[in-house]
Coordinates of C-alpha atoms in Angstrom, one line a residue:
Chain A
M672 CA -11.6 -114.3 -27.2
K673 CA -14.7 -112.5 -26.5
I674 CA -15.9 -115.5 -23.8
G675 CA -12.5 -115.4 -22.7
R676 CA -12.2 -111.7 -21.6
I677 CA -15.2 -112.4 -19.4
I678 CA -14.9 -115.5 -17.8
M679 CA -11.3 -114.1 -16.7
L680 CA -13.7 -110.6 -15.3
S681 CA -15.6 -111.9 -13.5
L682 CA -12.6 -114.5 -12.1
L683 CA -11.4 -111.3 -10.9
T684 CA -14.4 -110.1 -9.8
F685 CA -14.6 -113.0 -7.8
V686 CA -12.0 -112.9 -5.9
F687 CA -11.9 -108.6 -4.7
C688 CA -15.0 -109.6 -4.1
L689 CA -13.7 -112.1 -1.7
P690 CA -12.4 -109.8 1.1
Q691 CA -16.0 -108.4 1.1
V692 CA -17.9 -111.4 1.7
F693 CA -16.1 -112.8 4.9
A694 CA -15.3 -109.8 6.4
S695 CA -12.6 -111.8 9.1
S696 CA -10.6 -115.2 7.7
V697 CA -9.5 -116.7 11.3
T698 CA -6.7 -119.7 9.8
I699 CA -6.4 -122.3 12.4
K700 CA -3.3 -125.3 11.9
G701 CA -2.0 -127.7 13.8
S702 CA -2.3 -131.9 16.0
T703 CA -4.6 -133.9 14.7
T704 CA -5.2 -134.5 18.7
V705 CA -6.9 -130.7 18.3
L706 CA -8.6 -131.1 15.6
P707 CA -11.6 -132.1 16.7
I708 CA -12.4 -130.0 18.6
A709 CA -11.8 -127.1 16.5
Q710 CA -13.4 -128.1 13.7
A711 CA -16.6 -128.5 16.7
C712 CA -16.2 -125.1 17.0
A713 CA -15.7 -123.5 13.7
E714 CA -18.5 -124.9 12.5
A715 CA -20.9 -123.7 15.2
F716 CA -19.1 -120.4 14.9
M717 CA -19.5 -119.8 12.2
N718 CA -23.0 -120.6 11.8
Q719 CA -23.6 -118.4 14.7
N720 CA -21.4 -115.2 13.3
A721 CA -22.0 -115.5 9.4
D722 CA -19.1 -112.9 8.8
V723 CA -16.2 -114.6 10.0
N724 CA -14.8 -117.5 7.9
I725 CA -12.9 -120.0 9.9
S726 CA -10.9 -122.7 7.5
V727 CA -9.3 -125.2 9.9
Q728 CA -6.5 -127.8 9.2
G729 CA -4.1 -130.1 10.8
G730 CA -0.3 -131.5 10.3
G731 CA 0.3 -131.6 13.9
S732 CA 1.5 -130.0 17.3
G733 CA 5.1 -128.7 15.0
V734 CA 3.2 -127.4 12.2
G735 CA 0.6 -125.5 14.7
I736 CA 3.6 -124.5 16.7
A737 CA 5.9 -123.3 13.6
S738 CA 2.5 -121.2 11.8
I739 CA 2.7 -119.3 14.7
I740 CA 6.4 -118.5 14.5
D741 CA 6.1 -117.3 10.7
G742 CA 2.2 -116.8 10.9
T743 CA 1.1 -118.6 8.4
A744 CA -2.1 -119.5 10.9
D745 CA -4.2 -117.1 13.7
I746 CA -4.2 -120.1 16.0
G747 CA -1.7 -122.9 16.4
D748 CA -3.3 -126.1 17.6
A749 CA -0.4 -128.5 19.7
S750 CA -1.2 -131.4 22.5
R751 CA 2.4 -129.8 24.0
P752 CA 3.6 -127.4 25.4
I753 CA 5.7 -125.3 23.4
K754 CA 9.9 -126.6 22.9
D755 CA 13.0 -124.0 24.5
K756 CA 14.1 -123.7 20.3
E757 CA 10.9 -123.2 19.2
L758 CA 9.9 -120.1 21.9
Q759 CA 13.9 -119.1 20.9
K760 CA 12.7 -119.1 16.9
A761 CA 9.8 -117.5 17.6
V762 CA 11.7 -114.8 20.3
A763 CA 13.7 -114.4 17.2
R764 CA 10.9 -113.3 14.6
G765 CA 9.2 -111.1 17.6
V766 CA 6.4 -113.1 17.9
D767 CA 5.4 -113.7 22.2
P768 CA 3.1 -117.5 21.7
K769 CA 1.1 -117.3 23.9
A770 CA -0.9 -120.7 24.9
H771 CA -4.3 -121.4 25.9
V772 CA -5.5 -124.5 27.0
V773 CA -8.9 -125.7 26.1
A774 CA -9.6 -129.2 26.8
M775 CA -8.4 -131.7 28.6
D776 CA -7.2 -135.5 27.0
G777 CA -6.7 -138.1 29.5
I778 CA -4.4 -141.4 27.8
A779 CA -6.1 -144.7 28.4
V780 CA -3.9 -148.0 28.6
V781 CA -5.3 -150.8 26.2
V782 CA -5.2 -153.8 25.8
H783 CA -7.4 -156.7 24.0
P784 CA -11.0 -157.3 25.7
S785 CA -9.9 -160.6 26.0
N786 CA -7.2 -159.8 28.0
P787 CA -7.8 -161.1 32.1
I788 CA -5.9 -158.0 33.4
N789 CA -7.7 -155.4 35.1
A790 CA -5.0 -153.1 36.6
L791 CA -1.0 -152.5 35.9
T792 CA 1.0 -150.0 37.9
I793 CA 2.9 -147.3 36.2
K794 CA 6.0 -149.3 37.1
Q795 CA 4.9 -152.8 35.3
I796 CA 4.1 -150.2 32.1
K797 CA 7.0 -149.0 32.1
D798 CA 8.8 -152.3 32.3
I799 CA 6.1 -153.6 29.9
Y800 CA 7.1 -150.6 27.2
T801 CA 11.8 -150.6 27.7
G802 CA 11.3 -154.6 28.1
K803 CA 12.0 -156.2 31.5
I804 CA 8.5 -157.5 31.6
S805 CA 7.9 -159.4 27.5
N806 CA 5.6 -161.9 28.8
W807 CA 1.4 -162.1 29.6
A808 CA 2.5 -164.8 32.0
E809 CA 5.5 -162.5 34.1
L810 CA 1.9 -160.5 34.7
G811 CA 0.0 -163.5 36.0
A812 CA -2.6 -163.1 32.5
G813 CA -2.6 -166.2 31.1
S814 CA 0.8 -166.7 28.9
G815 CA 1.6 -165.2 25.1
E816 CA 4.3 -162.4 24.6
I817 CA 3.5 -159.1 24.6
V818 CA 2.6 -157.1 21.7
V819 CA 4.4 -153.9 22.3
I820 CA 2.0 -151.1 19.9
S821 CA 3.1 -147.6 20.3
R822 CA 3.1 -144.4 17.9
D823 CA 5.9 -142.4 16.1
S824 CA 8.4 -141.2 18.7
A825 CA 6.9 -137.3 17.7
S826 CA 2.9 -137.7 18.3
G827 CA 1.9 -135.4 21.1
T828 CA 0.5 -138.5 22.3
Y829 CA 3.8 -140.4 23.0
E830 CA 5.1 -137.2 23.8
T831 CA 2.9 -137.1 27.0
F832 CA 2.6 -141.5 27.7
Y833 CA 7.1 -140.7 27.4
K834 CA 7.3 -138.6 30.4
L835 CA 4.2 -139.1 31.7
A836 CA 4.1 -142.9 32.6
L837 CA 8.2 -143.8 31.0
D838 CA 10.0 -141.4 32.9
K839 CA 11.6 -140.3 29.9
A840 CA 12.5 -144.3 29.5
K841 CA 13.4 -145.8 26.4
T842 CA 10.4 -147.7 24.6
R843 CA 12.2 -151.5 23.2
P844 CA 13.5 -150.5 19.7
D845 CA 10.8 -154.3 18.2
S846 CA 8.0 -152.2 20.2
L847 CA 5.0 -151.1 16.6
L848 CA 4.5 -147.9 15.4
Q849 CA 1.6 -146.7 15.0
A850 CA 0.9 -143.8 13.6
S851 CA -2.9 -142.3 14.8
N852 CA -4.7 -143.2 17.7
Q853 CA -6.9 -144.6 15.8
A854 CA -4.7 -147.3 13.9
V855 CA -3.7 -147.9 17.3
A856 CA -6.7 -148.9 19.0
T857 CA -7.8 -151.2 15.7
T858 CA -4.3 -153.1 16.4
V859 CA -4.8 -153.4 19.6
A860 CA -8.2 -154.6 19.1
R861 CA -7.3 -157.2 16.6
T862 CA -4.2 -158.5 18.5
P863 CA -4.4 -160.8 21.7
G864 CA -1.1 -160.3 23.3
A865 CA -1.3 -156.7 22.2
I866 CA -1.3 -152.9 25.0
G867 CA -1.4 -149.6 23.2
Y868 CA -1.8 -146.3 24.3
V869 CA -4.6 -143.8 22.9
G870 CA -6.5 -140.7 23.7
L871 CA -9.3 -141.4 25.8
G872 CA -11.6 -140.0 23.5
Y873 CA -10.8 -144.0 20.9
L874 CA -12.2 -146.2 23.3
S875 CA -15.0 -148.5 22.3
D876 CA -16.5 -152.3 23.6
A877 CA -13.4 -153.4 21.0
L878 CA -11.3 -152.0 23.9
K879 CA -10.3 -153.3 27.1
A880 CA -8.8 -149.7 29.4
V881 CA -6.7 -151.2 32.4
D882 CA -6.6 -149.0 36.1
I883 CA -3.3 -147.7 36.4
N884 CA -2.6 -147.7 40.2
G885 CA -5.8 -148.3 41.1
V886 CA -7.1 -145.3 38.9
T887 CA -9.9 -145.9 36.7
P888 CA -9.2 -143.6 33.3
S889 CA -12.5 -141.5 32.8
K890 CA -13.1 -137.9 32.5
A891 CA -13.8 -138.0 36.7
T892 CA -10.9 -138.9 37.1
V893 CA -9.0 -137.2 34.5
L894 CA -10.6 -133.5 36.2
S895 CA -9.6 -134.3 39.5
G896 CA -6.2 -135.4 38.5
E897 CA -6.6 -138.6 40.3
Y898 CA -5.6 -140.1 37.2
S899 CA -2.0 -139.7 36.3
L900 CA -2.3 -140.1 32.4
S901 CA -3.6 -136.8 31.5
R902 CA -2.8 -133.4 29.3
P903 CA -4.0 -131.0 28.6
L904 CA -4.6 -129.4 24.9
F905 CA -4.0 -126.4 23.8
M906 CA -4.8 -123.5 21.3
Y907 CA -1.0 -120.9 20.7
T908 CA -1.5 -117.4 19.8
D909 CA 0.7 -114.5 18.7
G910 CA -0.1 -112.3 21.6
K911 CA -3.2 -111.9 23.3
P912 CA -6.1 -112.5 20.8
K913 CA -8.0 -109.8 19.3
G914 CA -11.1 -109.4 17.0
A915 CA -12.1 -112.5 15.1
V916 CA -9.5 -115.1 17.0
K917 CA -10.3 -113.4 20.2
E918 CA -14.2 -113.7 20.0
F919 CA -13.1 -118.0 18.6
L920 CA -11.5 -118.6 21.5
D921 CA -14.4 -117.3 24.1
F922 CA -16.1 -119.4 21.9
V923 CA -14.0 -122.6 22.0
L924 CA -14.0 -121.7 26.0
S925 CA -17.4 -121.1 26.9
D926 CA -19.8 -124.2 27.9
R927 CA -21.3 -124.8 23.9
G928 CA -17.7 -125.0 23.1
Q929 CA -16.2 -126.9 26.0
K930 CA -19.6 -129.2 25.2
L931 CA -18.9 -130.0 22.0
A932 CA -15.1 -131.0 23.8
G933 CA -16.3 -133.5 25.3
E934 CA -18.8 -135.1 22.4
A935 CA -14.9 -134.8 20.1
G936 CA -14.1 -137.4 22.6
Y937 CA -12.0 -135.2 24.6
I938 CA -12.5 -133.4 28.7
G939 CA -13.8 -129.7 29.3
L940 CA -12.5 -128.1 31.3
K941 CA -16.1 -127.0 33.3
Chain B
M208 CA 0.6 -112.4 -41.2
K209 CA 3.2 -111.3 -38.6
K210 CA 0.4 -111.7 -35.8
A211 CA 0.5 -115.2 -36.6
Q212 CA 3.6 -115.8 -36.3
L213 CA 3.4 -113.9 -32.6
K214 CA 1.0 -115.3 -31.8
E215 CA 2.6 -119.1 -32.8
N216 CA 4.9 -118.2 -30.9
L217 CA 2.9 -116.9 -28.3
Y218 CA 1.7 -120.5 -27.6
R219 CA 5.6 -121.8 -28.2
W220 CA 6.4 -119.9 -25.2
F221 CA 3.4 -120.8 -22.8
F222 CA 3.5 -124.3 -23.8
G223 CA 7.2 -125.0 -23.1
L224 CA 7.0 -123.2 -19.5
F225 CA 4.3 -125.9 -19.2
A226 CA 7.3 -128.1 -20.0
F227 CA 9.8 -127.2 -18.6
S228 CA 8.2 -126.8 -15.5
S229 CA 8.2 -130.4 -14.0
L230 CA 11.9 -129.0 -14.5
I231 CA 12.2 -127.0 -13.0
F232 CA 10.2 -128.6 -9.9
L233 CA 12.8 -131.5 -9.7
V234 CA 15.6 -129.2 -9.7
G235 CA 13.8 -127.5 -6.6
I236 CA 12.8 -130.7 -4.7
T237 CA 16.6 -131.6 -5.6
I238 CA 18.0 -128.5 -3.5
I239 CA 15.3 -128.5 -1.0
L240 CA 16.7 -131.6 -0.2
F241 CA 19.8 -131.5 -0.9
K242 CA 19.2 -127.7 2.0
E243 CA 17.2 -129.7 4.4
G244 CA 19.2 -133.1 4.4
L245 CA 22.9 -132.7 4.9
P246 CA 22.6 -130.2 7.5
L247 CA 22.1 -133.3 10.0
F248 CA 25.8 -135.1 8.6
K249 CA 27.7 -132.0 9.7
E250 CA 26.0 -132.8 13.3
I251 CA 26.5 -136.1 12.9
N252 CA 28.6 -138.8 11.5
F253 CA 27.6 -140.5 7.9
F254 CA 28.5 -143.3 8.5
N255 CA 26.7 -143.3 12.4
T256 CA 23.9 -142.6 10.5
I257 CA 24.1 -145.2 8.1
A258 CA 25.3 -147.3 9.9
G259 CA 23.9 -147.3 13.4
R260 CA 21.5 -149.4 14.6
Y261 CA 19.0 -147.2 17.5
W262 CA 16.6 -145.1 15.6
Y263 CA 15.0 -142.4 19.2
P264 CA 15.1 -139.3 17.5
T265 CA 13.1 -137.7 20.4
Y266 CA 15.1 -139.2 23.3
E267 CA 17.8 -137.3 25.3
P268 CA 20.7 -137.5 23.6
P269 CA 18.4 -138.6 20.0
E270 CA 20.2 -141.8 17.8
F271 CA 19.3 -141.4 14.0
G272 CA 20.6 -144.8 13.3
M273 CA 19.2 -145.8 9.5
L274 CA 20.5 -149.0 9.1
P275 CA 17.2 -150.3 10.6
L276 CA 15.2 -148.1 8.5
I277 CA 16.8 -148.9 5.2
L278 CA 17.1 -152.9 6.3
A279 CA 13.0 -152.7 6.3
S280 CA 12.9 -150.8 2.6
F281 CA 15.8 -153.6 1.4
W282 CA 13.8 -156.4 2.8
V283 CA 10.4 -155.1 2.0
T284 CA 11.2 -154.2 -1.4
V285 CA 12.7 -157.3 -2.3
G286 CA 9.4 -160.0 -0.6
A287 CA 7.8 -157.5 -3.1
L288 CA 9.9 -157.9 -5.5
F289 CA 8.6 -162.3 -5.4
V290 CA 4.8 -161.1 -6.3
C291 CA 5.0 -158.2 -8.4
V292 CA 7.9 -160.1 -10.8
P293 CA 5.4 -163.8 -11.8
L294 CA 2.3 -162.3 -10.8
G295 CA 3.2 -159.1 -13.7
V296 CA 5.8 -160.7 -15.5
G297 CA 3.5 -163.9 -16.0
S298 CA 0.3 -162.1 -17.1
A299 CA 2.1 -160.0 -19.4
L300 CA 3.0 -163.2 -21.0
Y301 CA -0.9 -164.3 -20.7
I302 CA -2.3 -160.8 -22.1
H303 CA 0.2 -161.0 -24.8
E304 CA 0.8 -164.2 -26.6
L305 CA -1.3 -167.0 -24.8
A306 CA -5.3 -165.2 -24.1
G307 CA -7.3 -164.6 -26.9
D308 CA -8.6 -160.9 -28.2
R309 CA -11.7 -161.4 -25.6
Q310 CA -9.1 -162.5 -22.4
K311 CA -7.2 -159.4 -23.7
A312 CA -10.2 -157.9 -24.0
I313 CA -11.7 -157.7 -19.8
L314 CA -7.8 -158.5 -18.8
K315 CA -5.5 -155.1 -19.8
P316 CA -8.5 -152.8 -18.6
L317 CA -8.7 -155.1 -15.3
V318 CA -5.1 -154.7 -15.0
E319 CA -5.4 -150.6 -15.3
I320 CA -8.1 -150.1 -12.4
L321 CA -5.8 -152.6 -10.5
A322 CA -2.8 -149.5 -11.4
S323 CA -5.4 -146.7 -9.8
I324 CA -7.0 -147.8 -6.5
P325 CA -5.4 -145.0 -4.2
S326 CA -2.4 -147.4 -2.0
I327 CA -4.7 -145.5 1.1
V328 CA -7.4 -148.1 0.2
Y329 CA -4.5 -151.1 -0.2
G330 CA -3.5 -149.3 3.3
F331 CA -6.3 -150.0 4.6
F332 CA -7.2 -153.1 3.4
G333 CA -3.2 -154.9 3.8
M334 CA -4.1 -153.7 8.1
V335 CA -8.1 -155.0 8.7
I336 CA -8.2 -158.1 7.1
V337 CA -4.7 -159.9 5.5
A338 CA -3.1 -158.7 8.5
P339 CA -5.6 -159.6 10.9
L340 CA -5.6 -163.8 8.6
L341 CA -1.6 -164.2 8.5
Q342 CA -2.1 -163.5 12.0
D343 CA -4.6 -166.7 13.0
W344 CA -3.3 -168.7 9.8
L345 CA 0.8 -168.2 10.8
N346 CA -0.3 -168.0 15.0
L347 CA 1.1 -164.9 14.2
P348 CA 1.8 -162.6 17.5
V349 CA 1.0 -159.6 15.4
G350 CA -0.6 -159.1 12.0
Q351 CA 1.4 -156.0 10.7
T352 CA 5.2 -157.6 9.6
A353 CA 7.5 -157.6 6.6
F354 CA 5.4 -160.2 4.8
T355 CA 2.5 -159.0 4.7
G356 CA 4.4 -155.3 3.3
S357 CA 5.7 -156.9 1.2
L358 CA 2.2 -158.3 -0.6
M359 CA 0.8 -155.2 -0.8
L360 CA 3.3 -153.4 -2.4
G361 CA 3.7 -156.3 -5.2
I362 CA -0.5 -156.4 -5.9
M363 CA 0.8 -152.8 -5.9
A364 CA 4.0 -152.9 -7.9
T365 CA 2.4 -155.9 -10.2
P366 CA 0.1 -153.9 -12.6
T367 CA 3.2 -152.2 -13.6
V368 CA 5.6 -154.4 -14.5
C369 CA 2.6 -156.2 -16.5
S370 CA 2.0 -152.7 -18.4
I371 CA 5.1 -152.3 -19.6
A372 CA 6.8 -156.3 -19.3
E373 CA 4.1 -156.5 -22.3
D374 CA 4.4 -153.4 -24.2
A375 CA 8.5 -154.8 -24.1
L376 CA 6.8 -158.4 -25.5
G377 CA 5.1 -155.8 -28.1
F378 CA 9.2 -154.6 -28.9
V379 CA 9.7 -158.0 -29.9
P380 CA 9.9 -158.6 -33.9
K381 CA 6.6 -160.3 -35.6
G382 CA 9.9 -161.3 -37.8
F383 CA 11.0 -163.3 -34.4
R384 CA 8.1 -165.4 -34.4
E385 CA 7.4 -166.2 -37.6
A386 CA 11.4 -167.1 -38.2
S387 CA 11.0 -169.5 -35.2
F388 CA 7.6 -170.6 -35.8
A389 CA 9.7 -171.2 -39.5
V390 CA 12.6 -172.7 -38.0
G391 CA 9.4 -175.6 -36.6
A392 CA 9.7 -174.4 -33.0
N393 CA 6.0 -175.0 -31.4
R394 CA 4.4 -172.4 -29.3
W395 CA 6.3 -172.8 -25.5
Q396 CA 9.7 -172.8 -27.5
T397 CA 8.9 -169.8 -29.4
L398 CA 8.1 -167.9 -25.8
T399 CA 10.6 -169.4 -23.9
R400 CA 14.0 -169.6 -26.7
V401 CA 12.5 -166.2 -28.4
V402 CA 10.6 -164.3 -27.2
I403 CA 11.5 -163.8 -23.8
P404 CA 15.4 -163.5 -24.3
A405 CA 14.4 -161.3 -27.0
A406 CA 12.3 -158.6 -24.5
G407 CA 14.8 -160.0 -22.2
S408 CA 16.2 -156.4 -20.6
G409 CA 12.4 -154.9 -21.5
I410 CA 11.3 -156.8 -19.0
S411 CA 14.5 -155.9 -16.4
T412 CA 13.2 -152.5 -16.8
A413 CA 9.7 -153.7 -15.7
I414 CA 10.3 -155.0 -12.7
I415 CA 13.3 -152.4 -12.3
L416 CA 10.6 -149.8 -12.3
G417 CA 8.0 -151.9 -10.5
M418 CA 10.2 -152.1 -7.6
S419 CA 11.4 -148.4 -7.7
R420 CA 7.6 -148.0 -7.1
A421 CA 7.6 -150.3 -4.3
V422 CA 10.1 -148.5 -2.2
G423 CA 8.8 -145.6 -2.6
E424 CA 5.2 -146.3 -1.2
T425 CA 5.1 -144.8 2.0
M426 CA 0.8 -144.7 2.7
T427 CA 0.6 -149.1 2.6
V428 CA 3.9 -149.2 4.4
L429 CA 2.8 -147.3 7.4
M430 CA -0.2 -149.2 7.9
V431 CA 1.2 -152.8 7.2
T432 CA 4.3 -152.7 8.4
G433 CA 4.1 -152.5 11.7
G434 CA 6.8 -149.7 12.4
A435 CA 9.3 -151.7 14.8
A436 CA 12.5 -149.7 13.8
V437 CA 14.8 -153.1 14.3
I438 CA 16.9 -155.1 12.3
P439 CA 14.7 -157.7 10.6
K440 CA 15.8 -161.0 11.9
S441 CA 12.5 -163.2 9.4
F442 CA 9.8 -161.3 7.4
F443 CA 7.1 -162.3 9.3
Q444 CA 8.4 -159.6 12.1
P445 CA 7.0 -156.0 12.4
V446 CA 9.8 -153.3 10.6
R447 CA 9.7 -149.4 10.1
P448 CA 10.4 -148.7 6.2
M449 CA 12.6 -145.1 5.6
T450 CA 9.0 -143.9 3.4
S451 CA 6.2 -144.6 6.7
T452 CA 9.6 -143.0 9.2
I453 CA 9.0 -140.3 7.2
A454 CA 5.6 -139.7 6.9
A455 CA 4.9 -140.6 11.0
E456 CA 7.1 -138.1 12.3
M457 CA 7.8 -135.0 9.8
G458 CA 4.3 -133.7 10.8
E459 CA 5.2 -133.5 14.8
T460 CA 8.4 -132.5 14.4
V461 CA 10.2 -129.1 15.6
I462 CA 11.4 -127.7 12.2
G463 CA 14.8 -127.1 11.9
S464 CA 15.3 -129.6 14.0
T465 CA 18.1 -132.1 13.9
H466 CA 14.9 -134.8 13.9
Y467 CA 14.0 -132.5 11.0
H468 CA 16.6 -132.7 9.3
A469 CA 17.1 -136.2 9.8
L470 CA 13.9 -137.0 8.1
F471 CA 15.2 -135.0 5.2
A472 CA 18.3 -137.2 4.7
I473 CA 16.1 -139.9 4.8
G474 CA 14.4 -138.6 1.9
L475 CA 17.4 -137.9 -0.1
I476 CA 18.6 -141.5 0.6
L477 CA 15.2 -142.6 -0.9
F478 CA 15.9 -140.2 -3.9
F479 CA 18.9 -141.5 -4.3
I480 CA 18.2 -144.9 -4.2
T481 CA 14.7 -144.6 -6.6
L482 CA 17.1 -142.3 -9.3
V483 CA 19.4 -145.5 -9.5
F484 CA 16.7 -147.5 -10.1
N485 CA 15.5 -145.3 -12.5
I486 CA 18.6 -144.4 -15.0
V487 CA 19.4 -148.6 -15.0
A488 CA 16.0 -148.7 -16.0
E489 CA 16.6 -146.4 -18.9
F490 CA 20.0 -148.1 -19.7
I491 CA 18.8 -151.6 -19.9
S492 CA 15.8 -150.3 -22.6
R493 CA 18.1 -148.2 -23.9
R494 CA 19.9 -151.0 -25.2
F495 CA 17.7 -153.1 -25.7
R496 CA 15.9 -150.9 -28.4
I497 CA 19.5 -151.1 -30.0
K498 CA 19.5 -154.9 -29.7
L499 CA 16.2 -155.1 -31.3
G500 CA 17.1 -152.8 -34.6
L501 CA 14.4 -150.0 -33.2
G502 CA 17.2 -148.2 -32.9
R503 CA 16.8 -144.2 -30.6

């Protein structure tokens, strides 16, 4: 009995002391695309500011924005801008979502390294994804059925691709759905007839990125705006950020934070 | 005396609370599934959803045809049966009837280890090793197909089928076998004409629970079946079962949207499928125990 009481007491003391140990805490939730940036920045930030505790979670852009509306997070990560329906919900709850662009992401169209094709136009990409072109022979690149690989239609990467490359046309129903950038990269690297799209951070020697409308996907072409398949990445806050949240966002946008975003495979704004 | 009784009552309540908490969870989950799933059918006709052929949840206007998803789950589960029934029932028969004590001591724990491998490991193995192999061997355009999914799910469901089937064989009273040997039947005859028929409904229960495991599996099918939302024409085509649709899309959808309700509606359908499987399994196993004179 006595031991139980001692354990109870020490547990209670521990729980009540936690807020004193970490003077302030910041919760970040949302897009898995933004997650690596948030994570790298949070670690570096906490090393400098021992009194701030930052917890970073994934979940997806929808979760990120919902957590700002519900007030369950201080920062909501999203790889797409807020939607009208979400904005209405936010207004109804008295929440004022503020967007902060923290980095750029380029989407590269990739094929198997053995594929002779080096460049495609946006129109050809659209035709491949809608099913108008279904054999590599039609593009003069050997022969064989094109295996079209796409992302789950709710992901931020898909949404950007669907707006920028497909002009909101429907992908062929038998296109393969993969649940992450990494899964697309793995599948394309192992399937000679495949075409897919991934964030620039996921390019490797196992994949071949094609030029789009004559522009090679790279940091320089994304930042200059020449490369068409690129998108901003957001961190949302409720109203103007204050206190630790503001300090953290300032850190993300600082030279150091932007360098970390670059190391995570994205394109820093500077 | 009174204090002791009070203490006893306290413990009773305490553990009773734990026992009933699973009931609370079940009720809670069911309520949420209905609450979040049913609004879909207010917006879209039930029949159009179940029999719709196209799943384009994020387009304008969106389409929520679940037929390809339901059929994909069905195909993959049936395919898994072709793998897990021979493997599971076969190994149960071998372990229980034929293996010596030393083999049994090795085989049983091994099958149980197979059950404890996390599904994402199966998925990873299927995606990185099995799918490329099948692609090469069968000369397919892509290795992530219904067949790959069936194979992986079948292997995953094997331990479930095996251990329940083995229990069923263990329930067959010793007298049945002895009587069979006594009238001059050999080992094979005893096995096929006495033991298997006697354990038959127990084995069916094992198979149904294996199916229930296969139809609800998520991570593995998400990784190995390719995820094309089309009505499958062959086993060697990519498909998208219901579970992987929920897993892939739930995190990114707008909470409270039609798409969100549609994903819950899929969950509701899955819930009913596994519920029916479990009720049937329970029913069969009850009859089985009565048949063997074990009562209930």
